[in-house]
Coordinates of C-alpha atoms (C1' of nucleotides) in Angstrom, one line a residue:
Chain A
X14 CA 28.4 12.6 -9.2
X15 CA 28.2 13.0 -12.9
X16 CA 25.0 12.6 -15.0
X17 CA 25.9 8.9 -15.9
X18 CA 25.3 8.0 -12.2
X19 CA 21.7 9.1 -12.5
X20 CA 21.2 7.7 -16.1
X21 CA 20.3 4.2 -14.7
X22 CA 17.1 2.5 -13.5
X23 CA 15.7 4.7 -10.8
X24 CA 15.4 1.9 -8.2
X25 CA 19.1 1.3 -8.5
X26 CA 20.0 4.9 -8.2
X27 CA 17.7 5.3 -5.1
X28 CA 19.8 2.6 -3.3
X29 CA 23.1 4.0 -4.5
X30 CA 22.2 7.4 -3.1
X31 CA 22.1 6.1 0.4
X32 CA 25.3 7.3 2.0
X33 CA 25.9 10.1 -0.5
X34 CA 26.1 13.7 0.8
X35 CA 23.8 16.6 0.0
X36 CA 25.2 20.1 0.5
X37 CA 23.5 23.5 0.2
X38 CA 23.7 26.9 1.7
X39 CA 26.2 26.2 4.4
X40 CA 24.8 22.8 5.5
X41 CA 25.3 19.2 4.6
X42 CA 24.0 15.8 5.5
X43 CA 24.3 12.1 4.5
X44 CA 21.3 10.6 2.7
X45 CA 19.8 7.9 4.9
X46 CA 16.3 7.5 3.3
X47 CA 15.1 7.7 -0.3
X48 CA 12.1 6.7 -2.5
X49 CA 12.0 5.8 -6.2
X50 CA 9.3 7.1 -8.5
X51 CA 8.8 6.1 -12.1
X52 CA 6.4 7.1 -14.9
X53 CA 5.2 3.5 -15.2
X54 CA 3.5 3.5 -11.8
X55 CA 0.6 5.7 -10.7
X56 CA 2.1 7.1 -7.5
X57 CA 4.6 9.1 -9.6
X58 CA 4.0 12.7 -10.6
X59 CA 5.2 11.7 -14.1
X60 CA 2.5 9.0 -14.5
X61 CA 0.1 11.5 -16.1
X62 CA 2.7 12.4 -18.7
X63 CA 4.6 15.6 -19.5
X64 CA 3.0 18.7 -18.0
X65 CA 4.4 22.2 -17.4
X66 CA 4.7 21.5 -13.6
X67 CA 6.5 18.2 -13.9
X68 CA 8.7 18.9 -17.0
X69 CA 11.9 18.8 -14.9
X70 CA 11.3 15.0 -14.2
X71 CA 11.4 14.4 -17.9
X72 CA 14.5 16.4 -18.4
X73 CA 18.2 15.3 -18.3
X74 CA 19.3 13.1 -15.4
X75 CA 21.3 14.7 -12.5
X76 CA 19.1 17.7 -12.0
X77 CA 17.1 18.6 -9.0
X78 CA 13.3 18.3 -9.1
X79 CA 11.7 20.5 -6.4
X80 CA 8.0 20.6 -5.9
X81 CA 5.6 22.0 -3.4
X82 CA 3.8 19.5 -1.2
X83 CA 0.5 20.2 0.5
X84 CA 0.9 23.8 -0.3
X85 CA 3.5 24.2 2.4
X86 CA 6.6 22.1 2.0
X87 CA 9.2 21.8 -0.7
X88 CA 10.4 18.3 -1.5
X89 CA 13.8 17.5 -3.1
X90 CA 14.3 14.8 -5.8
X91 CA 17.1 13.8 -8.1
X92 CA 16.0 13.3 -11.7
X93 CA 17.1 9.9 -13.1
X94 CA 17.1 7.8 -16.4
X95 CA 17.3 9.1 -19.9
X96 CA 15.8 12.5 -21.0
X97 CA 12.1 11.9 -21.9
X98 CA 11.7 9.3 -19.2
X99 CA 9.9 10.5 -16.0
X100 CA 11.8 9.1 -13.1
X101 CA 13.2 10.6 -9.9
X102 CA 14.4 9.8 -6.4
X103 CA 12.8 11.6 -3.5
X104 CA 15.2 12.4 -0.7
X105 CA 13.4 11.7 2.5
X106 CA 15.9 12.0 5.3
X107 CA 19.5 13.1 6.0
X108 CA 21.9 12.5 8.9
X109 CA 23.1 16.1 9.7
X110 CA 26.8 16.6 9.2
X111 CA 27.7 20.2 8.7
X112 CA 26.0 23.5 9.6
X113 CA 24.1 22.0 12.5
X114 CA 23.5 25.4 14.2
X115 CA 22.2 26.8 11.0
X116 CA 19.8 23.9 10.6
X117 CA 18.7 24.2 14.2
X118 CA 17.9 27.9 13.7
X119 CA 16.0 27.3 10.5
X120 CA 14.0 24.5 11.9
X121 CA 13.5 25.9 15.3
X122 CA 14.4 22.6 17.0
X123 CA 17.5 21.3 18.8
X124 CA 17.4 17.6 18.5
X125 CA 19.6 16.3 15.7
X126 CA 17.0 13.5 15.0
X127 CA 14.4 16.2 14.2
X128 CA 16.4 18.3 11.8
X129 CA 16.2 16.4 8.6
X130 CA 14.0 13.4 9.3
X131 CA 11.4 14.0 6.6
X132 CA 11.3 15.4 3.0
X133 CA 9.8 18.7 4.1
X134 CA 12.1 19.0 7.1
X135 CA 15.4 18.6 5.2
X136 CA 14.5 21.2 2.6
X137 CA 13.7 23.7 5.4
X138 CA 17.0 22.8 7.2
X139 CA 19.1 23.3 4.0
X140 CA 16.9 26.2 2.8
X141 CA 16.0 24.4 -0.5
X142 CA 13.2 26.2 -2.4
X143 CA 11.3 25.9 -5.6
X144 CA 13.9 28.2 -7.1
X145 CA 16.3 25.3 -6.9
X146 CA 14.2 23.3 -9.3
X147 CA 16.2 22.1 -12.3
X148 CA 19.6 23.0 -10.9
X149 CA 22.5 20.7 -11.8
X150 CA 23.3 18.5 -8.8
X151 CA 27.0 18.5 -9.7
X152 CA 27.2 22.3 -9.9
X153 CA 24.6 23.6 -7.3
X154 CA 23.3 25.5 -5.5
X155 CA 22.2 22.0 -4.3
X156 CA 25.2 19.6 -4.7
X157 CA 25.3 15.8 -4.3
X158 CA 28.6 14.1 -3.7
X159 CA 29.8 10.5 -3.5
X160 CA 29.8 8.4 -0.3
X161 CA 32.4 9.3 2.2
X162 CA 34.7 6.5 3.3
X163 CA 32.6 5.7 6.4
X164 CA 29.6 5.2 4.2
X165 CA 31.1 2.8 1.7
X166 CA 28.8 -0.2 1.3
X167 CA 26.0 0.7 3.7
X168 CA 23.4 -1.9 4.8
X169 CA 20.1 -1.0 3.1
X170 CA 16.5 -2.0 3.8
X171 CA 13.6 -1.9 1.3
X172 CA 10.1 -1.1 2.4
X173 CA 6.8 0.4 1.2
X174 CA 6.8 4.1 0.3
X175 CA 5.2 6.6 2.7
X176 CA 2.2 8.8 2.2
X177 CA 0.9 7.5 -1.1
X178 CA -2.4 5.9 -2.0
X179 CA -1.5 4.2 -5.3
X180 CA 1.0 1.4 -6.0
X181 CA 1.5 1.0 -2.3
X182 CA 2.7 -2.6 -2.8
X183 CA 6.0 -1.6 -4.4
X184 CA 8.9 -1.7 -1.9
X185 CA 10.7 1.3 -3.4
X186 CA 11.6 3.0 -0.2
X187 CA 15.2 2.5 0.9
X188 CA 16.9 3.3 4.2
X189 CA 20.2 2.9 6.0
X190 CA 19.8 0.1 8.4
X191 CA 20.0 1.2 12.0
X192 CA 20.0 5.0 11.3
X193 CA 18.5 7.2 14.0
X194 CA 17.7 9.9 11.4
X195 CA 14.9 8.3 9.4
X196 CA 11.5 9.9 8.9
X197 CA 10.0 6.6 10.3
X198 CA 11.5 3.3 11.3
X199 CA 11.9 0.7 8.6
X200 CA 10.9 -2.7 9.8
X201 CA 11.5 -4.4 6.5
X202 CA 13.6 -6.6 4.4
X203 CA 17.3 -6.0 3.9
X204 CA 18.6 -5.9 0.4
Chain B
dC23 C1' -14.7 28.9 -13.4
dA24 C1' -15.3 25.9 -9.1
dT25 C1' -13.9 22.1 -6.7
dG26 C1' -10.8 18.6 -4.8
dG27 C1' -6.7 16.3 -3.6
dG28 C1' -2.0 15.5 -2.4
dA29 C1' 5.5 12.0 -2.5
dT30 C1' 3.8 16.5 4.8
dT31 C1' 4.2 18.4 9.2
dG32 C1' 3.2 19.8 13.9
dA33 C1' -0.2 20.7 17.3
dC34 C1' -3.7 18.7 19.8
dT35 C1' -7.1 14.9 22.0
Chain C
dG21 C1' -5.1 8.7 17.1
dT22 C1' -7.2 13.2 14.5
dC23 C1' -6.9 17.4 11.9
dA24 C1' -5.9 21.9 9.8
dA25 C1' -2.6 24.8 7.1
dT26 C1' -2.2 26.3 2.2
dC27 C1' -0.6 26.1 -3.0
dC28 C1' -0.8 24.4 -7.6
dC29 C1' -2.8 22.1 -10.9
dA30 C1' -6.1 18.5 -12.8
dT31 C1' -10.7 17.6 -13.6
dG32 C1' -15.4 18.5 -14.7
dC33 C1' -19.4 21.4 -15.4

DNA sequence: CATGGGATTGACT
DNA sequence: GTCAATCCCATGC
């Protein structure tokens, strides 16, 4: 998708990314779970304002923001909204589509449901690293593409974001209804 | 300069 | 259910 797709309110983009495809390094998967983060709410990395480590989130839309979580995992985001605004969509789970054997080798697990069912898992499966930070998602190495035909108009559920301690009341987590590939089940309202 | 806390995961009780 | 692993940066003395 072009930059204009991401240059919209981050909560909209988070829903529209469900069903889109992420490709990288010989593997691909359909996005089945996302979360929106925005500088206006305290759970966001950008809430504290522009800093060296979060500068990518304030940059132009359509880039990857990759950060290290708990010192161990890399997490993948798509930067949204206008330059200067800190907003991004966290990619939390994929349905594996391509390069399954590669993903299984990298993850050390067989079950398809365990390959990309979490933000740290999918980056390991696709070998996404901190070096991919700030890459253009329409160019790569990490590439996002529009929904395939089978994913046109998916049913989407909204629920509370996972693993945060602030702004927990916001229902800014979005997931594909009925997917077996989520990081956790989403017993929640359908949008 | 020391300390503490994560947008997590996997192993273990 | 609990808990450690382990990095980067924010905060406070």
